[in-house]
Short mmCIF file of N, CA, C and O in Angstrom, two decimals:
data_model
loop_
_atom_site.label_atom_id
_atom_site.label_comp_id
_atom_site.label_asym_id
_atom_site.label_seq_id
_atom_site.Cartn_x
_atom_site.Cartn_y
_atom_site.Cartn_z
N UNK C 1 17.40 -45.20 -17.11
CA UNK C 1 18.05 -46.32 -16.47
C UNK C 1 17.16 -46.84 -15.35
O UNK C 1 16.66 -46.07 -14.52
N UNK C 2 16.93 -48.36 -15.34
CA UNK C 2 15.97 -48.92 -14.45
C UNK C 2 16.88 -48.56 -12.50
O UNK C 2 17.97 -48.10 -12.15
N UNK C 3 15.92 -48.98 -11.92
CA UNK C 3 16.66 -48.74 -10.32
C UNK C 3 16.59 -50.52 -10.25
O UNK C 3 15.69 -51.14 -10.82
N UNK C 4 17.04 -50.80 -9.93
CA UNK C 4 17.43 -52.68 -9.52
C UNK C 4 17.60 -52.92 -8.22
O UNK C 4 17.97 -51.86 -7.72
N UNK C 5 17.49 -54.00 -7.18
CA UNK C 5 17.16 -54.07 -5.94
C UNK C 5 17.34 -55.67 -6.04
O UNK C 5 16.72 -56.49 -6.71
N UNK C 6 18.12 -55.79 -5.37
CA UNK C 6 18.11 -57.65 -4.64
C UNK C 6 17.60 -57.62 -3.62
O UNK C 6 17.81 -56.72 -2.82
N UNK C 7 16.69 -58.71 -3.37
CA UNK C 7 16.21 -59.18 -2.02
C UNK C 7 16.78 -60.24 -1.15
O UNK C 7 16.34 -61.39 -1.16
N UNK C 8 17.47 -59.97 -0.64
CA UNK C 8 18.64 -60.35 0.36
C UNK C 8 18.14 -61.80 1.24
O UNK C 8 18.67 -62.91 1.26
N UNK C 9 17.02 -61.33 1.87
CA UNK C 9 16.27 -62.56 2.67
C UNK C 9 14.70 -62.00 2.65
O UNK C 9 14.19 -60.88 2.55
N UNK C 10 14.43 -62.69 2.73
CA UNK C 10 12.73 -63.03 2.55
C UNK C 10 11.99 -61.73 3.48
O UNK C 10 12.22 -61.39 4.64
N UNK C 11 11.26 -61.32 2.73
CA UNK C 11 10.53 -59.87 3.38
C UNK C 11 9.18 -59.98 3.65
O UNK C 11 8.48 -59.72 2.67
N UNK C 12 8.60 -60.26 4.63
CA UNK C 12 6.59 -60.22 4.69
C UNK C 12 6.57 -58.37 3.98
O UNK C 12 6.97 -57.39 4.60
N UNK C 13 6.16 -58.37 3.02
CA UNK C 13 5.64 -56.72 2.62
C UNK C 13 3.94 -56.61 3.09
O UNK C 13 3.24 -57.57 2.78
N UNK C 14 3.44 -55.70 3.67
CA UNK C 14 1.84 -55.65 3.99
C UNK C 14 1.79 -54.14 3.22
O UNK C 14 2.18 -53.06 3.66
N UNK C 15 1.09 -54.48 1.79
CA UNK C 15 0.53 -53.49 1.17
C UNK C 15 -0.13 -52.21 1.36
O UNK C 15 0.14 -51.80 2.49
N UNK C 16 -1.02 -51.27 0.62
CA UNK C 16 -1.75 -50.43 0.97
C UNK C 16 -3.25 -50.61 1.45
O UNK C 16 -3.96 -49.93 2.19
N UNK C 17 -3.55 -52.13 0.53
CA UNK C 17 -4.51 -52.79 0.67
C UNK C 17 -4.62 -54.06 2.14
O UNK C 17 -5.37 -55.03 2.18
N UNK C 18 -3.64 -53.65 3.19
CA UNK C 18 -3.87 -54.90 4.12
C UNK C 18 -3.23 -55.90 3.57
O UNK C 18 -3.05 -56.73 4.47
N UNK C 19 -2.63 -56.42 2.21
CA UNK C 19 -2.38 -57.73 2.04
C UNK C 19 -1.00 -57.81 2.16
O UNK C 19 -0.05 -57.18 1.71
N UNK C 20 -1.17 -58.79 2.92
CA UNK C 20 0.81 -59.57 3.22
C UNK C 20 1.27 -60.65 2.17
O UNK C 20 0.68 -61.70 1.94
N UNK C 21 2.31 -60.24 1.62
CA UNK C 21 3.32 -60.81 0.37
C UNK C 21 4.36 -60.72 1.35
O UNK C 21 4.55 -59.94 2.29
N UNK C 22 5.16 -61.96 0.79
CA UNK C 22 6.58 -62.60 1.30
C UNK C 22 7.53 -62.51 0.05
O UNK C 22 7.64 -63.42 -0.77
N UNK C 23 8.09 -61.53 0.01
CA UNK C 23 8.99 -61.35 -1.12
C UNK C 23 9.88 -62.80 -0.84
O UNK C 23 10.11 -63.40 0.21
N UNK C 24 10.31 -63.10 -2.36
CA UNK C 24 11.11 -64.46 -1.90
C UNK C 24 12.73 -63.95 -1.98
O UNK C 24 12.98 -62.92 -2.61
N UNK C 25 13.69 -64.62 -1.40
CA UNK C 25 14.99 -63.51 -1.74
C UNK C 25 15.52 -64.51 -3.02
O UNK C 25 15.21 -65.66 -3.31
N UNK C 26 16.47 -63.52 -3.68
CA UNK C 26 17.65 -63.70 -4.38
C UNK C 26 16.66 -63.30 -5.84
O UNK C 26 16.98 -63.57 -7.00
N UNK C 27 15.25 -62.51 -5.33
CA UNK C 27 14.58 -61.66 -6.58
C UNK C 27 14.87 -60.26 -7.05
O UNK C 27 15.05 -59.34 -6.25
N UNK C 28 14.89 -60.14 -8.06
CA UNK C 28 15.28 -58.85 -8.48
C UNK C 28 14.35 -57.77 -8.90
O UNK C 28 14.02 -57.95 -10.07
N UNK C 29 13.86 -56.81 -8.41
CA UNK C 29 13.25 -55.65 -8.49
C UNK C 29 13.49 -54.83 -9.21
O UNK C 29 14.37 -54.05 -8.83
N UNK C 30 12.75 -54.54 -10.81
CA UNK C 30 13.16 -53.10 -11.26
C UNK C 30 12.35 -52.02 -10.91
O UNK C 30 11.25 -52.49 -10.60
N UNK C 31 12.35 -50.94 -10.81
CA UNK C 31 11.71 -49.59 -11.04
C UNK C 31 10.71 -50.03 -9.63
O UNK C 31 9.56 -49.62 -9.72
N UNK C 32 11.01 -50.74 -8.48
CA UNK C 32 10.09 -51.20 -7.29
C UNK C 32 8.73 -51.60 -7.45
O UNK C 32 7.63 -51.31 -6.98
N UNK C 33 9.35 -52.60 -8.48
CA UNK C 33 8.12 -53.62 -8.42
C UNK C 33 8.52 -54.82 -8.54
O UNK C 33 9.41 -55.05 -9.35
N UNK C 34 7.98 -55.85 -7.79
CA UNK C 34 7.98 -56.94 -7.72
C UNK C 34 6.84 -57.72 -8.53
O UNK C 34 5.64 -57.48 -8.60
N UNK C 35 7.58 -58.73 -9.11
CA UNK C 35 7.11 -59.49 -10.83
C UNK C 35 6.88 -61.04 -10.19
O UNK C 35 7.76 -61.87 -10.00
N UNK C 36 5.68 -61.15 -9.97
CA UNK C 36 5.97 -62.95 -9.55
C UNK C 36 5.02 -63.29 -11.21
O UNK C 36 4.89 -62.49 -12.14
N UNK C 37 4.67 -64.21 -11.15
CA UNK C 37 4.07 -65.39 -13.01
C UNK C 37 3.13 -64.66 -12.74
O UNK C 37 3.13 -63.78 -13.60
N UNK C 38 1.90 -64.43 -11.67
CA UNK C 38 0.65 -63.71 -11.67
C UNK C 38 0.60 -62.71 -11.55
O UNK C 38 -0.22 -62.23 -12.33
N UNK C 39 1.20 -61.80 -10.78
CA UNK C 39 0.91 -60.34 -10.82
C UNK C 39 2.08 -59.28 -10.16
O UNK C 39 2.95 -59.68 -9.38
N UNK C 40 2.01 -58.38 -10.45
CA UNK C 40 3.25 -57.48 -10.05
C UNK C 40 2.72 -56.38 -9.24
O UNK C 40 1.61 -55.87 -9.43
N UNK C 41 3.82 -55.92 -8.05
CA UNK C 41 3.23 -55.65 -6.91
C UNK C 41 4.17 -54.41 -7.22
O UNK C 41 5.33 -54.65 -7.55
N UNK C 42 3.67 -52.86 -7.12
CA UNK C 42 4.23 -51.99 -6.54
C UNK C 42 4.63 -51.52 -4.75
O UNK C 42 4.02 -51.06 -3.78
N UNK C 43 5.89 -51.94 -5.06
CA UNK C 43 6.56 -51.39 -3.30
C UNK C 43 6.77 -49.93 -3.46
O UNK C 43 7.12 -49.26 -4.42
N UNK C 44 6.39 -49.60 -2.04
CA UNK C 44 6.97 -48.38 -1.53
C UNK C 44 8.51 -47.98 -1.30
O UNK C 44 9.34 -48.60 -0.63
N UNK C 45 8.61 -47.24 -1.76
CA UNK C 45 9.93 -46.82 -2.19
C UNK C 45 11.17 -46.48 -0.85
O UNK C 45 12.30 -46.93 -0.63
N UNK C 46 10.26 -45.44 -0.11
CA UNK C 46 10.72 -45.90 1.35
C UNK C 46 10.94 -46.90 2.42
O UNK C 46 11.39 -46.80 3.56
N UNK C 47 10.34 -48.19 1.48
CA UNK C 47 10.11 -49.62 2.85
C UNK C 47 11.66 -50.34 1.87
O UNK C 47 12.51 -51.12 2.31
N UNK C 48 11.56 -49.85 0.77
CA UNK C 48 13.13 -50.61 0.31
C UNK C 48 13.97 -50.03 0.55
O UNK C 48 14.92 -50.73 0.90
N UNK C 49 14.29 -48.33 0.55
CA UNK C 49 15.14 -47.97 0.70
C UNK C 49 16.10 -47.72 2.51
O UNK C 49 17.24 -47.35 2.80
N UNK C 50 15.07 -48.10 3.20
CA UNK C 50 15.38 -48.29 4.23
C UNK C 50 15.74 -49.37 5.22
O UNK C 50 16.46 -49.33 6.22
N UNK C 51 14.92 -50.49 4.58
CA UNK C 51 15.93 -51.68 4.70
C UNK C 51 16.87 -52.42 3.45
O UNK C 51 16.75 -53.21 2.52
N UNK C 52 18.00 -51.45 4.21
CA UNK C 52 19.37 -52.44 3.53
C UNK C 52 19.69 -53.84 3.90
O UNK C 52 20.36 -54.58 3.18
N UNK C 53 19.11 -54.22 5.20
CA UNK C 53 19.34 -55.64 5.30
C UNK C 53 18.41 -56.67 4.38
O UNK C 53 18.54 -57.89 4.45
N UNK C 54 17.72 -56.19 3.74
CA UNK C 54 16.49 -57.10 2.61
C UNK C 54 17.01 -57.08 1.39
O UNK C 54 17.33 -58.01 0.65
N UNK C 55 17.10 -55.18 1.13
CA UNK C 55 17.36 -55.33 -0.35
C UNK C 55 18.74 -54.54 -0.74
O UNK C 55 19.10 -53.50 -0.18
N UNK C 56 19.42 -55.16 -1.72
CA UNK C 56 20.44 -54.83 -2.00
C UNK C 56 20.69 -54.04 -3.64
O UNK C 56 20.48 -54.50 -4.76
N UNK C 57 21.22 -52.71 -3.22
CA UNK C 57 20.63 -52.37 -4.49
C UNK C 57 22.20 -52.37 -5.70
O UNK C 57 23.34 -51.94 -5.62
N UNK C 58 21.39 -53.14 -6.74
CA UNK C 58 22.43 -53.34 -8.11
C UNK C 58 23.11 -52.18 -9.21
O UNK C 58 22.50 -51.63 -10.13
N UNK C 59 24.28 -52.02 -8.90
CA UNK C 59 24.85 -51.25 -9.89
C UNK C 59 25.16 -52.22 -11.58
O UNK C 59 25.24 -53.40 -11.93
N UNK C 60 25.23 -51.17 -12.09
CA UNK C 60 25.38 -51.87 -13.46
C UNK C 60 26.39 -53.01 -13.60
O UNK C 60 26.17 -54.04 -14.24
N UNK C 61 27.70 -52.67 -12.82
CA UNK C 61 28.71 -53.83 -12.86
C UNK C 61 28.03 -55.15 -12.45
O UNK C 61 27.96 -56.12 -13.20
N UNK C 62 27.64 -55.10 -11.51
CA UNK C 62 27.27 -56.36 -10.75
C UNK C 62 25.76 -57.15 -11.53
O UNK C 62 25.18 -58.21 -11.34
N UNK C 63 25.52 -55.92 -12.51
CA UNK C 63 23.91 -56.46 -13.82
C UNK C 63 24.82 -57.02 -14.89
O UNK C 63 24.33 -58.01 -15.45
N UNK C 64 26.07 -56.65 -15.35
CA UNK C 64 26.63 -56.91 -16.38
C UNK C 64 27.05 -58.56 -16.29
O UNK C 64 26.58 -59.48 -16.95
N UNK C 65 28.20 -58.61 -15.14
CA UNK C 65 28.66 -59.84 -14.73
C UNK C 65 27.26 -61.09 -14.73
O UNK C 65 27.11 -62.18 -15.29
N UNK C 66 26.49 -60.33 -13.89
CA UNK C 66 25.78 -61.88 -14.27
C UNK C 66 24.87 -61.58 -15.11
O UNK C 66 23.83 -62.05 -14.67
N UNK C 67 24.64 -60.96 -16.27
CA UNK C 67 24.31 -61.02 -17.22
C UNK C 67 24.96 -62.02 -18.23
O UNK C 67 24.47 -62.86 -18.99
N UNK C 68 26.88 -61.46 -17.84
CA UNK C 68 27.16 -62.71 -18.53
C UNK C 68 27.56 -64.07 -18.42
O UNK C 68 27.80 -64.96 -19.23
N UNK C 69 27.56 -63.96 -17.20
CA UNK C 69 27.38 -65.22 -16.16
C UNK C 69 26.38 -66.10 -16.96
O UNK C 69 26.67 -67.23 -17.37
N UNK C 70 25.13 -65.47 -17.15
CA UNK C 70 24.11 -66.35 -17.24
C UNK C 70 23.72 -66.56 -18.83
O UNK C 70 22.77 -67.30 -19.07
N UNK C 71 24.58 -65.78 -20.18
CA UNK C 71 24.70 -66.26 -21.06
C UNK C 71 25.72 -66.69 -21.83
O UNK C 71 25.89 -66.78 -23.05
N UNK C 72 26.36 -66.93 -20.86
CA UNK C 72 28.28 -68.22 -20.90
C UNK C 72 28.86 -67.21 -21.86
O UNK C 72 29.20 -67.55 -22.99
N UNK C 73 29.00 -65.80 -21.36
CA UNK C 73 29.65 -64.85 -22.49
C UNK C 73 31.34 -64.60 -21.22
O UNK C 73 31.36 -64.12 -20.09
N UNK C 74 32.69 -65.26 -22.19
CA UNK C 74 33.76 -65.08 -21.60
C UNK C 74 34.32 -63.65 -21.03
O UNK C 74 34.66 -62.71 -21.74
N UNK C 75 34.34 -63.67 -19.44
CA UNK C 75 35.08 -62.39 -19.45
C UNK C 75 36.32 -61.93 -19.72
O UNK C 75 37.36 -62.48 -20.07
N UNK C 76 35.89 -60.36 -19.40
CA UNK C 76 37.48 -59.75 -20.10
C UNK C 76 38.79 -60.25 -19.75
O UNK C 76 39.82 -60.33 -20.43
N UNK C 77 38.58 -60.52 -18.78
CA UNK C 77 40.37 -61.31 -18.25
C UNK C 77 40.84 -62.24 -18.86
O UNK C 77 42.03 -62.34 -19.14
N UNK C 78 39.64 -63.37 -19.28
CA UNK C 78 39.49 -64.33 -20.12
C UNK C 78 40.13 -64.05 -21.27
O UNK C 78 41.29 -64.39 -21.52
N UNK C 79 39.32 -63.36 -22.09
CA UNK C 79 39.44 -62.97 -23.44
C UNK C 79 40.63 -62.34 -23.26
O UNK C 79 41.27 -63.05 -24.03
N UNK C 80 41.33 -61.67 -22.90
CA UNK C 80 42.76 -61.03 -22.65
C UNK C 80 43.91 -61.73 -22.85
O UNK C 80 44.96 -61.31 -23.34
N UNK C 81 43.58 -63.16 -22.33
CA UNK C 81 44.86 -63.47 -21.75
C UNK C 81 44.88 -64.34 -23.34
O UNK C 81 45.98 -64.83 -23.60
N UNK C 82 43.87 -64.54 -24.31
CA UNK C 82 44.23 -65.27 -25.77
C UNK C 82 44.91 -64.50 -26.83
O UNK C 82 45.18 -65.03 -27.91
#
């Protein structure tokens, strides 16, 4: 099972290498890495897990819902009440 992570508000991260990345928020992190079109950045596992005000970490409920949020699949309450 992947670990999932929301980024809450915008994070300067400064790497191992000196380089500063601005996580953008409302991105989602699996397994603590961050995926932009060019390249994917391994975070330290301790710089997320310690700020809760950045990243917010996703349980499956809250992967499911907008999973189906985002492929117009009716929820259960929905479908219940036909």
């Amino acid at each position: 099972m992947k670990i999932k992570h929301k980024i809450i508000k915008d994070f300067p991260y400064i790497s191992a290498d000196k380089k500063i990345t601005l996580l953008k928020s409302g991105t989602i992190i699996e397994d603590f890495i961050y995926r932009t079109k060019s390249e994917s950045l391994l975070l330290d596992r301790d710089v997320v897990n310690s700020n809760s005000d950045y990243f917010q970490p996703i349980d499956w409920k809250q992967d499911l819902l907008s999973f189906m949020k985002q492929n117009m699949i009716a929820l259960p309450s929905i479908i219940g009440k036909n």
